[in-house]
């Protein structure tokens, strides 16, 4: 192979989506609450909950909307403090701000996971926790749940990019009180945009359903929880973050693809990780014990490289056709906490900053062939050699 593979193109949407989309276009039935029952969005919610082994699911317009509604459904007081990792996507602290809460950032270690000492130190001062399993990296959920349960602090799992990841036999997103997932195009299931939240808590999901925009008696079409719904009807504002039927029609046939995408994505990731770890200059942190990853990208650290070496490395990789993003080295990266200037009293996180200055991100969609994966590995290892060779010369 002499040409770098395209890592941005999505997989085709399964053929089965077409007939359903055609039916919806024919009838114009795009709103989830028009059909008396079994609208595509309602069916998706049932299928997704069943796939995850959760009682309830609520499909919404994005994972950010799911996070926002989760915080609102927890009935937190205005100004409540919400602890989240300092390494996540800007939409997560944004959802906290949008929900009238104050983000508190926990340090993240060189293995991309929450620093438990810093987390434990900050926990006594917060009202809720969001754990972002960033790029599918699962933090130690046993330790986190033990600390949060002891302090009676609810945990929302931001599993936007972690569908299919398993922690000690449990599906990520089912460990905390609420799990949130994204269907944006760069995630494992692609609807362009979309999100879903899952929980076993009836009263909490009823609040989220109403606030998502189930006005009047539309909640009857979500799930049979009349007691909770009657209690909360007209007591909560409507934010109108519903999913529409076309999105559900695109998502439902992809649920059957999840297991294959997880298997292939993991195999591809592990193949590239093994190759990169042979290089002195590249380090892919191993999974935590008990974590089964579901990656569609790879993150690795540059070892013993100066800022100039890092710049030479990314240039050399680009010259080989592989775009590497060093999280902290671009001007406006949405995953670099110092760019979240909308947070009042934005803290400094030295450990997270040091990680972001050397942590690299390369997309590895599950559809890549072994040849394509090997091309990427060689390009990255070659680029590291070139960067360090130039430094030595
Ligand atoms: C993509 C992503 C989000 C946001 O998801 P949207 O559906 O685009 O709102 C939140 N958190 C993480 C970790 C993500 O990767």
mmCIF file of C-alpha atoms and ligand atoms in Angstrom:
data_model
loop_
_atom_site.group_PDB
_atom_site.id
_atom_site.type_symbol
_atom_site.label_atom_id
_atom_site.label_comp_id
_atom_site.label_asym_id
_atom_site.label_seq_id
_atom_site.Cartn_x
_atom_site.Cartn_y
_atom_site.Cartn_z
ATOM 1 C CA UNK A 1 0.000 0.000 0.000
ATOM 2 C CA UNK A 2 1.460 3.357 -1.044
ATOM 3 C CA UNK A 3 -1.447 5.657 -0.220
ATOM 4 C CA UNK A 4 -2.650 6.642 3.215
ATOM 5 C CA UNK A 5 -6.183 5.409 3.956
ATOM 6 C CA UNK A 6 -9.029 7.890 4.401
ATOM 7 C CA UNK A 7 -9.972 7.705 8.073
ATOM 8 C CA UNK A 8 -12.783 10.273 7.936
ATOM 9 C CA UNK A 9 -15.309 8.622 5.610
ATOM 10 C CA UNK A 10 -18.174 6.915 7.413
ATOM 11 C CA UNK A 11 -19.433 3.398 6.709
ATOM 12 C CA UNK A 12 -22.532 3.198 4.506
ATOM 13 C CA UNK A 13 -25.812 3.147 6.437
ATOM 14 C CA UNK A 14 -27.281 -0.395 6.302
ATOM 15 C CA UNK A 15 -29.601 -0.986 3.359
ATOM 16 C CA UNK A 16 -32.489 -1.757 5.736
ATOM 17 C CA UNK A 17 -32.736 1.942 6.615
ATOM 18 C CA UNK A 18 -33.842 2.857 3.093
ATOM 19 C CA UNK A 19 -37.302 1.296 3.049
ATOM 20 C CA UNK A 20 -38.160 2.816 6.419
ATOM 21 C CA UNK A 21 -36.884 6.262 5.420
ATOM 22 C CA UNK A 22 -38.900 6.001 2.213
ATOM 23 C CA UNK A 23 -41.999 5.084 4.199
ATOM 24 C CA UNK A 24 -41.477 8.096 6.483
ATOM 25 C CA UNK A 25 -40.946 10.407 3.500
ATOM 26 C CA UNK A 26 -44.098 9.048 1.838
ATOM 27 C CA UNK A 27 -46.252 9.616 4.900
ATOM 28 C CA UNK A 28 -44.467 12.718 6.194
ATOM 29 C CA UNK A 29 -44.601 11.125 9.636
ATOM 30 C CA UNK A 30 -41.372 12.629 11.026
ATOM 31 C CA UNK A 31 -42.459 13.759 14.518
ATOM 32 C CA UNK A 32 -42.076 11.137 17.219
ATOM 33 C CA UNK A 33 -45.409 11.935 18.834
ATOM 34 C CA UNK A 34 -47.703 11.818 15.782
ATOM 35 C CA UNK A 35 -48.204 8.047 15.471
ATOM 36 C CA UNK A 36 -50.476 6.608 18.194
ATOM 37 C CA UNK A 37 -47.764 4.103 19.136
ATOM 38 C CA UNK A 38 -44.531 2.423 18.005
ATOM 39 C CA UNK A 39 -43.011 5.455 16.284
ATOM 40 C CA UNK A 40 -39.428 4.715 15.133
ATOM 41 C CA UNK A 41 -38.016 6.795 18.026
ATOM 42 C CA UNK A 42 -40.057 4.820 20.591
ATOM 43 C CA UNK A 43 -38.927 1.540 19.021
ATOM 44 C CA UNK A 44 -35.304 2.687 19.117
ATOM 45 C CA UNK A 45 -35.647 3.499 22.820
ATOM 46 C CA UNK A 46 -36.998 0.031 23.558
ATOM 47 C CA UNK A 47 -34.330 -1.711 21.466
ATOM 48 C CA UNK A 48 -31.471 0.334 22.901
ATOM 49 C CA UNK A 49 -32.599 -0.219 26.504
ATOM 50 C CA UNK A 50 -32.858 -3.940 25.826
ATOM 51 C CA UNK A 51 -29.423 -4.067 24.175
ATOM 52 C CA UNK A 52 -27.884 -2.333 27.201
ATOM 53 C CA UNK A 53 -29.890 -4.242 29.794
ATOM 54 C CA UNK A 54 -31.377 -1.005 31.182
ATOM 55 C CA UNK A 55 -34.985 -0.369 32.171
ATOM 56 C CA UNK A 56 -35.496 2.937 30.379
ATOM 57 C CA UNK A 57 -34.058 4.893 27.444
ATOM 58 C CA UNK A 58 -34.822 8.389 26.171
ATOM 59 C CA UNK A 59 -33.646 9.353 22.680
ATOM 60 C CA UNK A 60 -32.803 13.035 22.202
ATOM 61 C CA UNK A 61 -31.130 15.436 19.786
ATOM 62 C CA UNK A 62 -27.508 14.913 20.956
ATOM 63 C CA UNK A 63 -25.408 13.482 23.754
ATOM 64 C CA UNK A 64 -24.946 17.042 25.003
ATOM 65 C CA UNK A 65 -28.742 17.297 25.318
ATOM 66 C CA UNK A 66 -28.757 13.941 27.155
ATOM 67 C CA UNK A 67 -26.132 15.232 29.620
ATOM 68 C CA UNK A 68 -28.032 18.485 30.133
ATOM 69 C CA UNK A 69 -31.339 16.674 30.740
ATOM 70 C CA UNK A 70 -29.608 14.220 33.093
ATOM 71 C CA UNK A 71 -28.342 17.096 35.244
ATOM 72 C CA UNK A 72 -31.774 18.753 35.175
ATOM 73 C CA UNK A 73 -33.514 15.460 36.011
ATOM 74 C CA UNK A 74 -31.293 15.061 39.095
ATOM 75 C CA UNK A 75 -33.085 18.126 40.551
ATOM 76 C CA UNK A 76 -29.788 19.763 41.523
ATOM 77 C CA UNK A 77 -29.987 23.199 43.138
ATOM 78 C CA UNK A 78 -28.946 26.229 41.050
ATOM 79 C CA UNK A 79 -25.180 26.636 41.185
ATOM 80 C CA UNK A 80 -24.628 22.970 42.101
ATOM 81 C CA UNK A 81 -21.032 21.867 41.631
ATOM 82 C CA UNK A 82 -20.443 19.069 39.128
ATOM 83 C CA UNK A 83 -17.106 17.236 39.077
ATOM 84 C CA UNK A 84 -15.882 16.077 35.671
ATOM 85 C CA UNK A 85 -12.544 15.063 34.149
ATOM 86 C CA UNK A 86 -10.254 17.830 32.857
ATOM 87 C CA UNK A 87 -9.864 15.787 29.658
ATOM 88 C CA UNK A 88 -13.165 15.692 27.799
ATOM 89 C CA UNK A 89 -14.961 17.427 24.941
ATOM 90 C CA UNK A 90 -15.955 21.084 25.492
ATOM 91 C CA UNK A 91 -19.646 20.164 25.109
ATOM 92 C CA UNK A 92 -19.540 18.408 28.507
ATOM 93 C CA UNK A 93 -18.607 21.377 30.752
ATOM 94 C CA UNK A 94 -20.912 23.372 28.432
ATOM 95 C CA UNK A 95 -23.860 21.136 29.352
ATOM 96 C CA UNK A 96 -23.011 21.726 33.023
ATOM 97 C CA UNK A 97 -23.027 25.507 32.540
ATOM 98 C CA UNK A 98 -26.245 25.274 30.518
ATOM 99 C CA UNK A 99 -27.867 23.398 33.416
ATOM 100 C CA UNK A 100 -27.019 26.316 35.776
ATOM 101 C CA UNK A 101 -24.308 24.296 37.492
ATOM 102 C CA UNK A 102 -20.634 25.021 38.122
ATOM 103 C CA UNK A 103 -18.062 22.676 36.494
ATOM 104 C CA UNK A 104 -15.262 21.436 38.776
ATOM 105 C CA UNK A 105 -12.401 19.792 36.887
ATOM 106 C CA UNK A 106 -10.491 16.726 38.092
ATOM 107 C CA UNK A 107 -6.943 16.010 36.959
ATOM 108 C CA UNK A 108 -6.424 13.293 34.355
ATOM 109 C CA UNK A 109 -3.314 11.093 34.300
ATOM 110 C CA UNK A 110 -0.931 10.196 31.466
ATOM 111 C CA UNK A 111 -3.090 7.111 30.787
ATOM 112 C CA UNK A 112 -6.028 9.453 29.859
ATOM 113 C CA UNK A 113 -8.031 8.393 32.923
ATOM 114 C CA UNK A 114 -9.300 10.290 35.952
ATOM 115 C CA UNK A 115 -6.630 10.835 38.626
ATOM 116 C CA UNK A 116 -8.297 9.194 41.601
ATOM 117 C CA UNK A 117 -6.375 11.094 44.285
ATOM 118 C CA UNK A 118 -7.436 14.456 42.832
ATOM 119 C CA UNK A 119 -10.973 13.129 42.245
ATOM 120 C CA UNK A 120 -11.297 11.966 45.870
ATOM 121 C CA UNK A 121 -9.915 15.277 47.139
ATOM 122 C CA UNK A 122 -12.478 17.329 45.194
ATOM 123 C CA UNK A 123 -15.469 15.016 45.742
ATOM 124 C CA UNK A 124 -16.550 16.310 49.195
ATOM 125 C CA UNK A 125 -17.270 19.727 47.645
ATOM 126 C CA UNK A 126 -19.536 18.636 44.782
ATOM 127 C CA UNK A 127 -23.185 17.677 44.267
ATOM 128 C CA UNK A 128 -22.876 15.435 41.206
ATOM 129 C CA UNK A 129 -20.260 13.731 39.040
ATOM 130 C CA UNK A 130 -19.959 13.267 35.273
ATOM 131 C CA UNK A 131 -17.409 10.681 34.198
ATOM 132 C CA UNK A 132 -16.447 11.135 30.553
ATOM 133 C CA UNK A 133 -15.056 7.878 29.242
ATOM 134 C CA UNK A 134 -12.989 9.980 26.876
ATOM 135 C CA UNK A 135 -12.291 8.279 23.542
ATOM 136 C CA UNK A 136 -13.486 5.061 25.196
ATOM 137 C CA UNK A 137 -10.883 5.117 28.000
ATOM 138 C CA UNK A 138 -12.691 3.865 31.095
ATOM 139 C CA UNK A 139 -11.559 5.236 34.434
ATOM 140 C CA UNK A 140 -11.542 2.925 37.459
ATOM 141 C CA UNK A 141 -15.322 2.710 37.873
ATOM 142 C CA UNK A 142 -15.101 0.462 40.956
ATOM 143 C CA UNK A 143 -13.110 3.090 42.832
ATOM 144 C CA UNK A 144 -15.257 5.960 41.514
ATOM 145 C CA UNK A 145 -18.573 4.278 42.383
ATOM 146 C CA UNK A 146 -17.313 3.302 45.854
ATOM 147 C CA UNK A 147 -16.330 6.918 46.593
ATOM 148 C CA UNK A 148 -19.536 8.384 45.132
ATOM 149 C CA UNK A 149 -21.865 5.827 46.732
ATOM 150 C CA UNK A 150 -20.266 6.412 50.131
ATOM 151 C CA UNK A 151 -20.822 10.165 49.713
ATOM 152 C CA UNK A 152 -24.294 9.654 48.161
ATOM 153 C CA UNK A 153 -23.298 11.610 45.044
ATOM 154 C CA UNK A 154 -25.017 10.676 41.752
ATOM 155 C CA UNK A 155 -22.817 9.659 38.808
ATOM 156 C CA UNK A 156 -23.665 10.395 35.175
ATOM 157 C CA UNK A 157 -21.593 8.413 32.697
ATOM 158 C CA UNK A 158 -20.707 10.333 29.547
ATOM 159 C CA UNK A 159 -20.306 7.301 27.299
ATOM 160 C CA UNK A 160 -20.739 9.404 24.144
ATOM 161 C CA UNK A 161 -17.782 7.697 22.507
ATOM 162 C CA UNK A 162 -17.788 4.429 24.476
ATOM 163 C CA UNK A 163 -20.696 2.367 23.186
ATOM 164 C CA UNK A 164 -19.604 -1.278 23.434
ATOM 165 C CA UNK A 165 -16.930 -0.786 26.113
ATOM 166 C CA UNK A 166 -17.161 -3.255 29.004
ATOM 167 C CA UNK A 167 -15.876 -2.694 32.549
ATOM 168 C CA UNK A 168 -15.513 -5.925 34.579
ATOM 169 C CA UNK A 169 -18.392 -7.558 32.727
ATOM 170 C CA UNK A 170 -20.660 -4.496 32.924
ATOM 171 C CA UNK A 171 -21.522 -2.339 29.938
ATOM 172 C CA UNK A 172 -20.142 1.180 30.244
ATOM 173 C CA UNK A 173 -23.090 3.560 30.623
ATOM 174 C CA UNK A 174 -24.974 1.188 32.945
ATOM 175 C CA UNK A 175 -22.679 1.601 35.960
ATOM 176 C CA UNK A 176 -23.660 5.085 37.139
ATOM 177 C CA UNK A 177 -27.197 6.366 37.742
ATOM 178 C CA UNK A 178 -27.505 7.551 34.115
ATOM 179 C CA UNK A 179 -25.550 6.774 30.943
ATOM 180 C CA UNK A 180 -25.437 9.095 27.914
ATOM 181 C CA UNK A 181 -24.427 8.161 24.360
ATOM 182 C CA UNK A 182 -23.920 10.067 21.099
ATOM 183 C CA UNK A 183 -25.001 9.214 17.544
ATOM 184 C CA UNK A 184 -22.957 12.060 16.012
ATOM 185 C CA UNK A 185 -21.101 10.911 12.888
ATOM 186 C CA UNK A 186 -17.701 10.314 14.519
ATOM 187 C CA UNK A 187 -19.141 7.888 17.079
ATOM 188 C CA UNK A 188 -19.735 4.143 16.758
ATOM 189 C CA UNK A 189 -23.341 4.557 15.563
ATOM 190 C CA UNK A 190 -23.783 7.363 13.043
ATOM 191 C CA UNK A 191 -27.000 9.351 12.579
ATOM 192 C CA UNK A 192 -25.279 12.638 11.818
ATOM 193 C CA UNK A 193 -26.617 13.910 15.136
ATOM 194 C CA UNK A 194 -28.465 12.321 18.033
ATOM 195 C CA UNK A 195 -28.132 11.052 21.561
ATOM 196 C CA UNK A 196 -29.746 8.769 24.099
ATOM 197 C CA UNK A 197 -29.780 8.396 27.868
ATOM 198 C CA UNK A 198 -30.408 5.208 29.826
ATOM 199 C CA UNK A 199 -31.294 4.654 33.477
ATOM 200 C CA UNK A 200 -33.129 2.265 35.786
ATOM 201 C CA UNK A 201 -34.666 5.134 37.787
ATOM 202 C CA UNK A 202 -38.363 5.573 36.906
ATOM 203 C CA UNK A 203 -38.919 8.949 38.524
ATOM 204 C CA UNK A 204 -35.733 10.374 37.050
ATOM 205 C CA UNK A 205 -36.495 9.216 33.514
ATOM 206 C CA UNK A 206 -40.030 10.604 33.788
ATOM 207 C CA UNK A 207 -38.595 14.046 34.564
ATOM 208 C CA UNK A 208 -36.142 13.779 31.662
ATOM 209 C CA UNK A 209 -38.892 12.662 29.268
ATOM 210 C CA UNK A 210 -41.112 15.615 30.162
ATOM 211 C CA UNK A 211 -38.254 18.138 29.906
ATOM 212 C CA UNK A 212 -37.132 16.647 26.566
ATOM 213 C CA UNK A 213 -40.445 17.917 25.180
ATOM 214 C CA UNK A 214 -43.168 15.363 25.967
ATOM 215 C CA UNK A 215 -45.799 18.053 26.404
ATOM 216 C CA UNK A 216 -49.425 17.304 27.378
ATOM 217 C CA UNK A 217 -49.953 13.528 27.490
ATOM 218 C CA UNK A 218 -47.303 12.604 24.921
ATOM 219 C CA UNK A 219 -45.355 10.743 27.629
ATOM 220 C CA UNK A 220 -47.891 7.913 27.187
ATOM 221 C CA UNK A 221 -45.987 7.129 23.984
ATOM 222 C CA UNK A 222 -42.632 6.835 25.799
ATOM 223 C CA UNK A 223 -43.232 4.277 28.536
ATOM 224 C CA UNK A 224 -45.856 3.203 31.003
ATOM 225 C CA UNK A 225 -44.903 5.145 34.109
ATOM 226 C CA UNK A 226 -48.161 7.036 34.598
ATOM 227 C CA UNK A 227 -47.657 7.593 38.331
ATOM 228 C CA UNK A 228 -44.337 9.404 37.864
ATOM 229 C CA UNK A 229 -45.530 11.298 34.810
ATOM 230 C CA UNK A 230 -48.702 12.549 36.470
ATOM 231 C CA UNK A 231 -46.618 13.731 39.404
ATOM 232 C CA UNK A 232 -44.270 15.803 37.187
ATOM 233 C CA UNK A 233 -46.646 16.904 34.413
ATOM 234 C CA UNK A 234 -46.656 20.724 34.098
ATOM 235 C CA UNK A 235 -44.170 21.013 36.979
ATOM 236 C CA UNK A 236 -41.103 21.143 34.735
ATOM 237 C CA UNK A 237 -40.010 23.359 31.820
ATOM 238 C CA UNK A 238 -39.906 21.893 28.311
ATOM 239 C CA UNK A 239 -36.548 22.166 26.558
ATOM 240 C CA UNK A 240 -37.623 20.437 23.325
ATOM 241 C CA UNK A 241 -34.615 18.244 22.675
ATOM 242 C CA UNK A 242 -36.538 15.420 21.021
ATOM 243 C CA UNK A 243 -35.185 13.056 18.410
ATOM 244 C CA UNK A 244 -37.092 12.889 15.134
ATOM 245 C CA UNK A 245 -38.159 9.707 13.342
ATOM 246 C CA UNK A 246 -35.659 9.931 10.448
ATOM 247 C CA UNK A 247 -32.750 9.772 12.918
ATOM 248 C CA UNK A 248 -34.214 6.679 14.573
ATOM 249 C CA UNK A 249 -34.678 5.080 11.140
ATOM 250 C CA UNK A 250 -30.954 5.593 10.460
ATOM 251 C CA UNK A 251 -29.884 4.341 13.905
ATOM 252 C CA UNK A 252 -32.039 1.217 14.378
ATOM 253 C CA UNK A 253 -30.461 -0.923 11.634
ATOM 254 C CA UNK A 254 -26.995 0.015 12.940
ATOM 255 C CA UNK A 255 -27.629 -1.498 16.383
ATOM 256 C CA UNK A 256 -27.092 -4.915 14.828
ATOM 257 C CA UNK A 257 -23.682 -3.716 13.573
ATOM 258 C CA UNK A 258 -22.413 -2.642 16.997
ATOM 259 C CA UNK A 259 -20.893 -6.005 17.985
ATOM 260 C CA UNK A 260 -19.013 -6.282 14.673
ATOM 261 C CA UNK A 261 -17.764 -2.695 14.817
ATOM 262 C CA UNK A 262 -16.583 -3.204 18.402
ATOM 263 C CA UNK A 263 -14.773 -6.442 17.536
ATOM 264 C CA UNK A 264 -13.078 -5.034 14.419
ATOM 265 C CA UNK A 265 -12.303 -1.678 16.030
ATOM 266 C CA UNK A 266 -10.645 -3.376 18.992
ATOM 267 C CA UNK A 267 -8.621 -5.734 16.789
ATOM 268 C CA UNK A 268 -7.481 -2.859 14.568
ATOM 269 C CA UNK A 269 -6.605 -0.686 17.545
ATOM 270 C CA UNK A 270 -4.643 -3.451 19.248
ATOM 271 C CA UNK A 271 -2.740 -4.221 16.034
ATOM 272 C CA UNK A 272 -1.637 -0.580 15.710
ATOM 273 C CA UNK A 273 -0.963 -0.299 19.483
ATOM 274 C CA UNK A 274 1.399 -3.290 19.374
ATOM 275 C CA UNK A 275 3.320 -1.753 16.459
ATOM 276 C CA UNK A 276 3.558 1.696 18.068
ATOM 277 C CA UNK A 277 4.722 0.257 21.384
ATOM 278 C CA UNK A 278 7.788 -1.175 19.605
ATOM 279 C CA UNK A 279 8.978 2.390 19.090
ATOM 280 C CA UNK A 280 11.058 4.072 21.823
ATOM 281 C CA UNK A 281 9.243 7.345 21.154
ATOM 282 C CA UNK A 282 5.608 6.176 21.196
ATOM 283 C CA UNK A 283 3.616 4.771 24.107
ATOM 284 C CA UNK A 284 0.061 3.425 24.048
ATOM 285 C CA UNK A 285 -1.121 3.017 27.661
ATOM 286 C CA UNK A 286 -2.626 -0.456 28.239
ATOM 287 C CA UNK A 287 -6.301 -0.911 29.173
ATOM 288 C CA UNK A 288 -7.058 -1.058 32.891
ATOM 289 C CA UNK A 289 -7.488 -4.564 34.255
ATOM 290 C CA UNK A 290 -11.069 -5.617 33.564
ATOM 291 C CA UNK A 291 -11.582 -3.074 30.775
ATOM 292 C CA UNK A 292 -12.532 -4.318 27.300
ATOM 293 C CA UNK A 293 -12.128 -1.401 24.956
ATOM 294 C CA UNK A 294 -14.293 -0.508 21.943
ATOM 295 C CA UNK A 295 -12.044 2.022 20.201
ATOM 296 C CA UNK A 296 -12.495 3.693 16.822
ATOM 297 C CA UNK A 297 -9.375 5.808 17.276
ATOM 298 C CA UNK A 298 -6.013 5.466 18.996
ATOM 299 C CA UNK A 299 -4.391 7.712 21.590
ATOM 300 C CA UNK A 300 -0.710 7.494 22.409
ATOM 301 C CA UNK A 301 1.916 9.577 24.179
ATOM 302 C CA UNK A 302 5.101 10.956 22.635
ATOM 303 C CA UNK A 303 8.062 9.981 24.817
ATOM 304 C CA UNK A 304 11.173 12.138 25.390
ATOM 305 C CA UNK A 305 10.177 14.678 22.772
ATOM 306 C CA UNK A 306 10.675 18.427 22.975
ATOM 307 C CA UNK A 307 8.060 20.808 21.542
ATOM 308 C CA UNK A 308 10.243 21.017 18.387
ATOM 309 C CA UNK A 309 10.352 17.201 18.157
ATOM 310 C CA UNK A 310 6.565 17.092 18.470
ATOM 311 C CA UNK A 311 6.158 19.623 15.659
ATOM 312 C CA UNK A 312 8.605 17.646 13.492
ATOM 313 C CA UNK A 313 6.710 14.426 14.296
ATOM 314 C CA UNK A 314 3.300 15.752 13.248
ATOM 315 C CA UNK A 315 4.812 17.255 10.066
ATOM 316 C CA UNK A 316 6.561 13.987 9.201
ATOM 317 C CA UNK A 317 3.330 12.031 9.814
ATOM 318 C CA UNK A 318 1.350 14.497 7.661
ATOM 319 C CA UNK A 319 3.960 14.098 4.894
ATOM 320 C CA UNK A 320 3.189 10.352 5.045
ATOM 321 C CA UNK A 321 -0.537 11.133 4.749
ATOM 322 C CA UNK A 322 -1.487 10.513 8.388
ATOM 323 C CA UNK A 323 -2.964 13.428 10.306
ATOM 324 C CA UNK A 324 -2.052 13.358 13.989
ATOM 325 C CA UNK A 325 -3.688 15.700 16.437
ATOM 326 C CA UNK A 326 -1.658 16.478 19.566
ATOM 327 C CA UNK A 327 -4.504 17.588 21.838
ATOM 328 C CA UNK A 328 -2.666 20.463 23.512
ATOM 329 C CA UNK A 329 -0.601 21.700 20.573
ATOM 330 C CA UNK A 330 -3.276 23.261 18.347
ATOM 331 C CA UNK A 331 -4.657 26.754 18.935
ATOM 332 C CA UNK A 332 -8.273 25.914 19.560
ATOM 333 C CA UNK A 333 -8.610 22.226 20.460
ATOM 334 C CA UNK A 334 -12.044 21.684 22.065
ATOM 335 C CA UNK A 335 -10.559 18.977 24.307
ATOM 336 C CA UNK A 336 -7.924 21.278 25.873
ATOM 337 C CA UNK A 337 -9.377 22.578 29.137
ATOM 338 C CA UNK A 338 -7.628 25.970 28.902
ATOM 339 C CA UNK A 339 -9.863 26.731 25.911
ATOM 340 C CA UNK A 340 -13.028 26.355 28.045
ATOM 341 C CA UNK A 341 -12.935 30.031 28.913
ATOM 342 C CA UNK A 342 -16.718 30.115 29.484
ATOM 343 C CA UNK A 343 -16.046 28.428 32.867
ATOM 344 C CA UNK A 344 -15.934 30.912 35.696
ATOM 345 C CA UNK A 345 -12.682 30.594 37.658
ATOM 346 C CA UNK A 346 -11.177 28.131 35.171
ATOM 347 C CA UNK A 347 -8.528 26.229 37.163
ATOM 348 C CA UNK A 348 -5.041 25.145 36.134
ATOM 349 C CA UNK A 349 -4.514 21.372 35.936
ATOM 350 C CA UNK A 350 -0.745 20.837 35.579
ATOM 351 C CA UNK A 351 -0.901 17.068 35.198
ATOM 352 C CA UNK A 352 -3.682 17.158 32.599
ATOM 353 C CA UNK A 353 -1.898 19.955 30.725
ATOM 354 C CA UNK A 354 1.361 17.955 30.598
ATOM 355 C CA UNK A 355 -0.560 14.930 29.248
ATOM 356 C CA UNK A 356 -2.369 17.005 26.581
ATOM 357 C CA UNK A 357 0.949 18.462 25.327
ATOM 358 C CA UNK A 358 2.198 14.980 24.359
ATOM 359 C CA UNK A 359 -0.999 12.947 23.799
ATOM 360 C CA UNK A 360 -1.803 12.161 20.162
ATOM 361 C CA UNK A 361 -5.082 11.270 18.532
ATOM 362 C CA UNK A 362 -5.472 9.293 15.284
ATOM 363 C CA UNK A 363 -8.767 7.983 13.939
ATOM 364 C CA UNK A 364 -8.954 4.217 13.268
ATOM 365 C CA UNK A 365 -12.464 3.392 12.056
ATOM 366 C CA UNK A 366 -13.465 -0.270 12.320
ATOM 367 C CA UNK A 367 -13.665 -0.644 8.523
ATOM 368 C CA UNK A 368 -9.873 -0.308 7.981
ATOM 369 C CA UNK A 369 -8.093 -3.362 6.526
ATOM 370 C CA UNK A 370 -4.920 -4.820 8.040
ATOM 371 C CA UNK A 371 -2.897 -3.267 5.199
ATOM 372 C CA UNK A 372 -4.390 0.129 5.926
ATOM 373 C CA UNK A 373 -3.737 -0.247 9.656
ATOM 374 C CA UNK A 374 -0.137 -1.275 8.977
ATOM 375 C CA UNK A 375 0.300 1.727 6.703
ATOM 376 C CA UNK A 376 -0.743 4.005 9.559
ATOM 377 C CA UNK A 377 1.536 2.216 12.069
ATOM 378 C CA UNK A 378 4.572 2.482 9.772
ATOM 379 C CA UNK A 379 3.849 6.126 9.032
ATOM 380 C CA UNK A 380 3.688 6.947 12.761
ATOM 381 C CA UNK A 381 6.784 4.942 13.713
ATOM 382 C CA UNK A 382 8.665 6.373 10.707
ATOM 383 C CA UNK A 383 7.603 9.904 11.589
ATOM 384 C CA UNK A 384 8.875 9.455 15.175
ATOM 385 C CA UNK A 385 12.216 8.156 13.890
ATOM 386 C CA UNK A 386 12.448 11.080 11.468
ATOM 387 C CA UNK A 387 11.643 13.616 14.199
ATOM 388 C CA UNK A 388 14.199 12.198 16.629
ATOM 389 C CA UNK A 389 16.782 11.571 13.869
ATOM 390 C CA UNK A 390 16.579 15.224 12.868
ATOM 391 C CA UNK A 391 16.948 16.183 16.535
ATOM 392 C CA UNK A 392 20.102 14.057 16.888
ATOM 393 C CA UNK A 393 21.662 15.367 13.660
HETATM 394 C C1 LIG B 1 -18.932 13.471 21.087
HETATM 395 C C2 LIG B 1 -18.846 13.606 22.544
HETATM 396 C C3 LIG B 1 -19.789 14.360 23.260
HETATM 397 C C4 LIG B 1 -20.869 15.163 22.603
HETATM 398 O O1 LIG B 1 -21.762 14.392 21.849
HETATM 399 P P1 LIG B 1 -22.835 15.161 20.908
HETATM 400 O O2 LIG B 1 -23.806 14.088 20.525
HETATM 401 O O3 LIG B 1 -22.071 15.689 19.726
HETATM 402 O O4 LIG B 1 -23.446 16.245 21.701
HETATM 403 C C5 LIG B 1 -19.682 14.384 24.637
HETATM 404 N N1 LIG B 1 -18.707 13.720 25.277
HETATM 405 C C6 LIG B 1 -17.767 13.004 24.626
HETATM 406 C C7 LIG B 1 -16.733 12.258 25.400
HETATM 407 C C8 LIG B 1 -17.801 12.924 23.239
HETATM 408 O O5 LIG B 1 -16.874 12.204 22.599
#
